[in-house]
XYZ file of C-alpha atoms in Angstrom:
438
model
C -51.254 -6.652 34.302
C -49.210 -9.593 35.595
C -48.044 -11.017 32.213
C -47.886 -14.557 33.581
C -45.882 -13.444 36.619
C -47.624 -15.697 39.136
C -47.716 -18.723 36.840
C -43.978 -18.263 36.207
C -43.364 -17.876 39.933
C -45.340 -21.019 40.665
C -43.522 -22.958 37.965
C -39.957 -21.810 38.538
C -39.395 -20.573 42.093
C -38.405 -22.782 45.003
C -40.768 -22.059 47.896
C -38.483 -21.190 50.783
C -40.842 -19.863 53.468
C -41.860 -23.208 54.943
C -45.642 -23.389 55.219
C -45.932 -19.637 54.591
C -46.843 -18.004 51.318
C -45.467 -15.129 49.304
C -47.214 -11.785 49.703
C -49.820 -11.798 46.895
C -48.597 -8.566 45.323
C -45.979 -7.827 42.674
C -43.689 -5.129 44.062
C -42.427 -2.678 41.441
C -40.561 -0.075 43.461
C -39.936 1.217 46.964
C -39.080 4.586 48.443
C -38.873 5.720 52.039
C -41.455 3.922 54.157
C -43.545 2.688 51.234
C -43.522 0.048 48.512
C -45.646 0.228 45.356
C -47.303 -2.712 43.649
C -47.683 -3.445 39.967
C -51.331 -2.478 40.316
C -50.383 0.967 41.597
C -51.217 0.338 45.252
C -49.058 1.978 47.907
C -48.219 -0.169 50.939
C -46.785 1.208 54.170
C -43.857 -1.040 55.102
C -43.961 -1.689 58.854
C -41.132 -4.250 58.671
C -38.556 -2.045 56.851
C -38.011 -4.799 54.310
C -36.642 -7.858 56.100
C -36.241 -5.793 59.311
C -33.219 -4.265 57.568
C -33.938 -0.997 55.741
C -33.448 1.252 58.762
C -32.962 4.304 56.512
C -36.069 3.480 54.505
C -36.024 2.247 50.933
C -33.745 3.894 48.352
C -32.318 6.472 50.747
C -30.663 9.158 48.559
C -27.300 8.857 50.322
C -27.265 5.067 49.895
C -28.307 5.355 46.241
C -25.501 7.844 45.571
C -22.959 5.609 47.298
C -24.015 2.542 45.323
C -23.857 4.422 42.026
C -20.427 5.882 42.786
C -18.908 2.746 44.263
C -20.274 0.351 41.630
C -18.703 2.530 38.971
C -15.262 2.430 40.584
C -14.740 -0.630 42.793
C -17.387 -3.226 43.596
C -15.757 -6.644 44.196
C -12.272 -8.019 44.774
C -10.336 -11.219 45.343
C -10.860 -12.177 48.980
C -7.209 -11.538 49.844
C -7.314 -7.929 48.619
C -8.291 -4.954 50.770
C -9.799 -1.594 49.905
C -10.301 1.699 51.730
C -14.066 1.292 52.326
C -13.438 -2.010 54.135
C -10.740 -0.691 56.457
C -12.666 2.539 57.036
C -15.792 0.630 58.048
C -13.839 -1.664 60.376
C -12.223 1.346 62.055
C -15.531 3.184 62.415
C -17.402 0.185 63.801
C -14.646 -0.257 66.379
C -14.942 3.421 67.311
C -18.688 3.025 67.875
C -18.173 0.153 70.318
C -16.639 -0.152 73.791
C -13.120 -1.537 74.081
C -11.891 -4.146 73.429
C -14.340 -4.816 70.544
C -12.141 -3.609 67.711
C -11.362 -6.511 65.359
C -13.844 -6.795 62.481
C -14.680 -9.374 59.804
C -17.048 -8.134 57.061
C -19.399 -10.654 55.470
C -22.859 -10.598 53.866
C -25.686 -12.158 55.912
C -26.642 -12.691 59.530
C -26.378 -16.449 59.226
C -22.887 -16.039 57.808
C -21.756 -13.759 60.631
C -23.151 -16.148 63.251
C -21.518 -19.081 61.470
C -18.157 -17.310 61.601
C -18.632 -16.283 65.247
C -19.458 -19.827 66.345
C -16.564 -21.224 64.336
C -14.220 -18.734 65.982
C -15.544 -19.523 69.467
C -15.021 -23.245 68.949
C -11.470 -22.739 67.707
C -10.483 -20.301 70.464
C -11.950 -22.292 73.357
C -11.129 -25.718 71.956
C -14.693 -26.701 72.849
C -17.753 -27.556 70.781
C -20.952 -27.107 72.816
C -23.326 -24.222 72.021
C -26.227 -22.857 74.085
C -29.126 -20.869 72.591
C -32.676 -19.943 73.542
C -35.573 -22.259 72.773
C -37.200 -19.424 70.756
C -33.994 -18.475 68.949
C -33.375 -17.686 65.305
C -29.749 -17.268 64.183
C -29.833 -18.404 60.561
C -30.137 -21.352 58.221
C -26.505 -22.315 57.627
C -25.113 -25.304 59.528
C -23.913 -23.986 62.889
C -26.401 -21.099 62.908
C -29.251 -23.512 62.162
C -27.977 -25.802 64.915
C -28.486 -22.908 67.337
C -31.937 -22.037 65.940
C -34.920 -23.557 67.756
C -37.941 -21.425 66.875
C -38.514 -23.294 63.599
C -36.865 -25.156 60.748
C -35.431 -28.173 62.578
C -37.684 -31.038 61.563
C -36.911 -33.273 58.622
C -33.263 -32.383 58.028
C -31.551 -35.101 59.996
C -29.403 -34.730 63.115
C -27.893 -31.409 64.064
C -24.254 -31.275 65.097
C -23.661 -32.742 68.572
C -23.354 -30.311 71.439
C -26.266 -27.970 70.714
C -28.431 -27.139 73.744
C -31.608 -25.090 74.114
C -32.449 -23.235 77.317
C -35.833 -21.686 78.235
C -36.537 -18.223 76.860
C -37.282 -15.643 79.592
C -40.727 -14.602 78.359
C -42.267 -12.214 80.879
C -45.718 -12.471 79.249
C -45.751 -16.278 79.382
C -43.588 -17.095 82.426
C -42.682 -20.684 83.230
C -40.998 -19.899 86.558
C -42.887 -17.375 88.663
C -42.443 -15.299 91.791
C -45.168 -15.368 94.481
C -46.875 -12.431 92.733
C -46.956 -14.257 89.392
C -44.119 -12.412 87.664
C -41.338 -14.152 85.732
C -38.665 -15.453 88.098
C -35.832 -15.362 85.575
C -33.139 -16.054 88.150
C -34.710 -19.359 89.118
C -35.325 -20.120 85.448
C -31.664 -19.425 84.643
C -30.509 -21.644 87.502
C -32.712 -24.426 86.160
C -31.367 -23.867 82.638
C -27.785 -24.427 83.665
C -28.589 -27.297 86.000
C -30.134 -28.994 82.982
C -27.207 -28.027 80.747
C -24.645 -29.292 83.267
C -26.456 -32.611 83.498
C -26.051 -33.117 79.738
C -22.790 -31.320 78.990
C -19.519 -33.165 78.514
C -17.725 -30.099 79.875
C -16.997 -28.523 76.508
C -18.912 -25.226 76.299
C -17.681 -23.078 73.416
C -20.335 -20.379 73.307
C -23.760 -19.135 74.206
C -25.385 -17.163 71.377
C -28.421 -14.965 72.089
C -30.276 -11.923 70.778
C -30.774 -9.076 73.302
C -34.349 -8.952 71.977
C -35.566 -12.153 70.345
C -37.301 -10.986 67.180
C -38.447 -14.115 65.351
C -39.059 -15.573 68.806
C -41.882 -13.080 69.349
C -40.123 -9.764 70.209
C -39.073 -10.905 73.667
C -36.870 -8.426 75.511
C -34.455 -9.967 78.005
C -35.163 -8.783 81.578
C -32.689 -6.230 82.971
C -29.937 -8.134 84.760
C -30.457 -11.347 82.794
C -27.653 -10.767 80.311
C -25.049 -10.147 83.014
C -26.089 -13.271 84.906
C -26.015 -15.290 81.686
C -22.516 -14.096 80.813
C -21.291 -15.006 84.302
C -22.552 -18.574 83.954
C -21.155 -18.962 80.437
C -17.720 -17.660 81.424
C -17.664 -19.903 84.504
C -17.924 -22.887 82.139
C -15.193 -21.690 79.797
C -17.492 -20.432 77.025
C -17.776 -17.154 75.152
C -20.868 -14.935 74.986
C -21.949 -14.110 71.423
C -24.594 -11.412 70.994
C -26.529 -11.494 67.741
C -27.641 -7.915 67.063
C -28.858 -8.481 63.512
C -32.074 -6.589 64.180
C -31.260 -4.628 67.325
C -27.912 -3.093 66.364
C -27.336 0.414 65.025
C -29.915 2.571 66.769
C -33.142 0.602 66.268
C -33.747 0.192 70.016
C -32.786 3.789 70.838
C -29.209 2.842 71.724
C -26.530 2.260 69.119
C -26.393 -1.322 70.379
C -29.034 -3.047 72.478
C -26.466 -4.503 74.907
C -25.620 -0.964 76.063
C -28.782 -0.862 78.188
C -27.387 -3.677 80.328
C -23.745 -2.610 80.297
C -22.796 -6.167 79.328
C -19.949 -6.552 76.866
C -20.089 -9.615 74.600
C -16.982 -11.567 73.703
C -18.147 -11.590 70.087
C -20.763 -9.324 68.508
C -22.504 -10.077 65.223
C -24.225 -7.440 63.088
C -26.046 -7.802 59.800
C -29.457 -6.582 58.559
C -29.294 -3.003 59.853
C -25.614 -2.526 58.993
C -26.297 -2.578 55.251
C -29.682 -0.858 55.609
C -31.137 -3.461 53.262
C -28.030 -4.404 51.307
C -26.147 -7.651 52.094
C -23.594 -6.624 54.700
C -22.715 -8.282 58.013
C -19.921 -8.108 60.546
C -18.274 -10.123 63.293
C -16.609 -7.954 65.935
C -14.378 -9.261 68.710
C -11.370 -8.419 70.858
C -7.707 -8.436 69.764
C -7.057 -11.206 72.294
C -9.687 -13.534 70.835
C -8.685 -12.673 67.270
C -5.029 -13.347 68.048
C -5.728 -16.804 69.450
C -7.961 -17.577 66.481
C -5.269 -16.438 64.056
C -2.546 -18.453 65.789
C -4.747 -21.534 65.470
C -5.329 -20.942 61.772
C -8.814 -19.408 61.772
C -10.314 -19.972 58.345
C -13.534 -18.286 57.274
C -13.902 -16.466 54.011
C -16.583 -16.321 51.384
C -16.824 -15.060 47.823
C -17.976 -11.694 49.116
C -15.845 -11.250 52.241
C -14.616 -7.645 52.516
C -16.426 -6.495 49.382
C -15.859 -2.745 48.836
C -19.318 -1.952 47.431
C -21.348 -2.928 50.499
C -18.602 -1.702 52.844
C -18.999 1.743 51.283
C -22.733 1.508 51.939
C -22.002 0.590 55.551
C -19.936 3.753 55.931
C -22.812 5.777 54.501
C -25.229 4.143 56.946
C -23.002 5.200 59.845
C -22.828 8.727 58.395
C -26.618 9.069 58.234
C -27.228 7.503 61.650
C -24.832 9.959 63.290
C -25.728 13.068 61.290
C -29.485 12.628 61.713
C -29.216 11.382 65.326
C -31.366 8.421 64.508
C -30.746 6.824 67.894
C -32.669 9.702 69.490
C -35.268 9.576 66.747
C -35.796 5.838 67.322
C -36.438 6.578 71.001
C -38.908 9.371 70.253
C -40.753 7.535 67.491
C -40.725 4.351 69.540
C -42.418 6.149 72.409
C -45.091 7.453 70.022
C -45.572 4.024 68.434
C -45.838 2.243 71.764
C -48.367 4.788 73.064
C -50.491 4.218 69.977
C -50.321 0.451 70.331
C -51.303 0.638 74.008
C -54.308 2.744 72.988
C -55.226 0.064 70.441
C -54.943 -2.532 73.213
C -57.391 -0.475 75.254
C -59.961 -0.759 72.452
C -59.415 -4.413 71.551
C -59.381 -7.137 74.249
C -57.646 -9.496 71.787
C -54.422 -7.517 72.258
C -52.682 -9.306 75.085
C -49.307 -7.585 75.269
C -47.241 -4.733 73.825
C -43.486 -5.017 74.293
C -40.094 -4.133 72.842
C -37.736 -1.177 72.672
C -37.453 1.777 70.343
C -38.639 0.877 66.857
C -38.680 -2.876 67.424
C -42.050 -3.528 69.018
C -44.178 -6.630 69.404
C -47.942 -6.801 69.734
C -49.339 -10.179 70.803
C -52.891 -11.246 70.016
C -54.735 -13.688 72.272
C -58.202 -15.180 72.414
C -58.550 -14.293 76.067
C -56.450 -12.015 78.275
C -56.997 -14.090 81.366
C -55.925 -17.437 79.925
C -53.664 -15.890 77.252
C -54.763 -18.573 74.819
C -53.054 -18.172 71.416
C -54.977 -16.522 68.571
C -53.207 -17.964 65.533
C -56.179 -17.689 63.161
C -56.800 -14.102 64.187
C -53.162 -13.143 63.626
C -53.286 -14.412 60.049
C -56.619 -12.677 59.444
C -55.350 -9.326 60.747
C -52.271 -9.628 58.553
C -54.425 -10.177 55.457
C -56.750 -7.298 56.308
C -53.820 -4.942 56.935
C -52.483 -5.750 53.475
C -55.876 -5.066 51.920
C -55.947 -1.694 53.674
C -52.408 -0.762 52.597
C -50.159 -1.880 55.467
C -47.563 -4.639 55.304
C -47.197 -6.436 58.642
C -45.355 -9.557 59.747
C -46.896 -11.953 62.245
C -44.819 -14.534 64.134
C -46.771 -17.666 64.983
C -45.022 -20.142 67.246
C -46.448 -23.076 69.218
C -47.883 -21.955 72.536
C -47.895 -18.266 71.642
C -50.475 -16.073 69.997
C -49.887 -14.174 66.805
C -47.106 -11.693 67.575
C -46.721 -8.782 65.176
C -43.120 -7.679 64.685
C -43.364 -3.948 64.081
C -40.080 -2.499 62.861
C -40.559 0.670 60.798
C -37.624 2.545 59.309
C -35.809 4.896 61.663
C -36.509 7.636 59.105
C -40.271 7.215 59.469
C -42.428 10.247 60.199
C -45.081 10.615 62.883
C -47.689 10.810 60.130
C -46.528 7.474 58.708
C -46.656 5.811 62.116
C -50.115 7.294 62.660
C -51.271 5.860 59.338
C -49.954 2.423 60.301
C -51.637 2.575 63.702
C -54.926 3.637 62.131
C -54.889 0.752 59.647
C -53.859 -1.775 62.299
C -56.629 -0.566 64.613
C -59.207 -0.997 61.844
C -57.844 -4.387 60.782
C -57.903 -5.826 64.308
C -61.482 -4.719 64.772
C -62.754 -6.008 61.438
C -60.793 -9.275 61.444
C -61.740 -9.902 65.071
C -65.434 -9.577 64.298
C -65.095 -11.802 61.229
C -63.278 -14.558 63.127
C -65.704 -14.368 66.060
C -68.713 -14.744 63.749
C -67.522 -18.086 62.337
């Protein structure tokens, strides 16, 4: 019984998903890898909420922390500090290579990227920002200015000095080697030749995700990040890595940049840090923080350094370490990828399987040879998955097929992954036949 739920939603809610629609189910509760609807249906959550609930929904340790902390200390004046905040800052620093040891705790990914870009501009004295053409860094001003995958049209001019460079997409290469593979070195040279032609010589930062998630789960080629940092530093800018979705064990490493051995000047964390609760962080070096402080760095919000979510962040670190969820993400990711490759073997509409650990992309195409996008099919598979009890998220960008972002909780079981693979396999087959028959 909906009791006028949908009519109230239609009448009173601002629609904030662009041309997308809300999932046509009322969600009543969630636990572990599943959410339950008002009608009693159980849905397997293959996106761990908004790619955030890495410990699953309502993890007992997180629930206990919230109950305890909310009853003692939940929110403070922004100039006051508490033990959970300082403890989390210390522990994040300990989990990272030196000199990343200065921490600012905020709430969302957009907020952390906003603060990081603001800091980079102040420290360098410059204003130009580079980001990928498939990037997503948030919807606040500077973060939105560095976001190119969607959401730019109709809002007037972005701040001057924002530049997009080509995304190194190995499945859809724009620069190729003689054997047809992505020539990312030549692409990167072209990117900075184009940037230099437009720049006024004022590069503040380059902000990138080690794996572009909303951009279609595109993993940067090994070696790319180091070459990118070299070019950014040569022009006086700072490298900001946005690990909203890749940080804290999801890729099999504690941080995705560890695979490349490339240290960012500023690191931003969000989604996974709070395991579904609003917690984000900016992490940088004492040298950068000192310059920012001397120049009067100003960035605080109503919920900066809030003790409640900081306590949750400490609990998240406890569970990740105690349960060795970095290793588990590697093992489960291997199982998931194997299952997806088997699905690709049965369905020619699956063009590519990519990603790391438990952040995996599966791209649908109309034809493997031409790699023509399959937007209609992606939407149809998503709907059929939901009907069968699996919540999936499909990214549909111009020039690409439907790319499923598969990001289960790190606490998932093999049986749960098997269930998701079984439903996805069935949905691709049934939706593919339905679309082909039209």
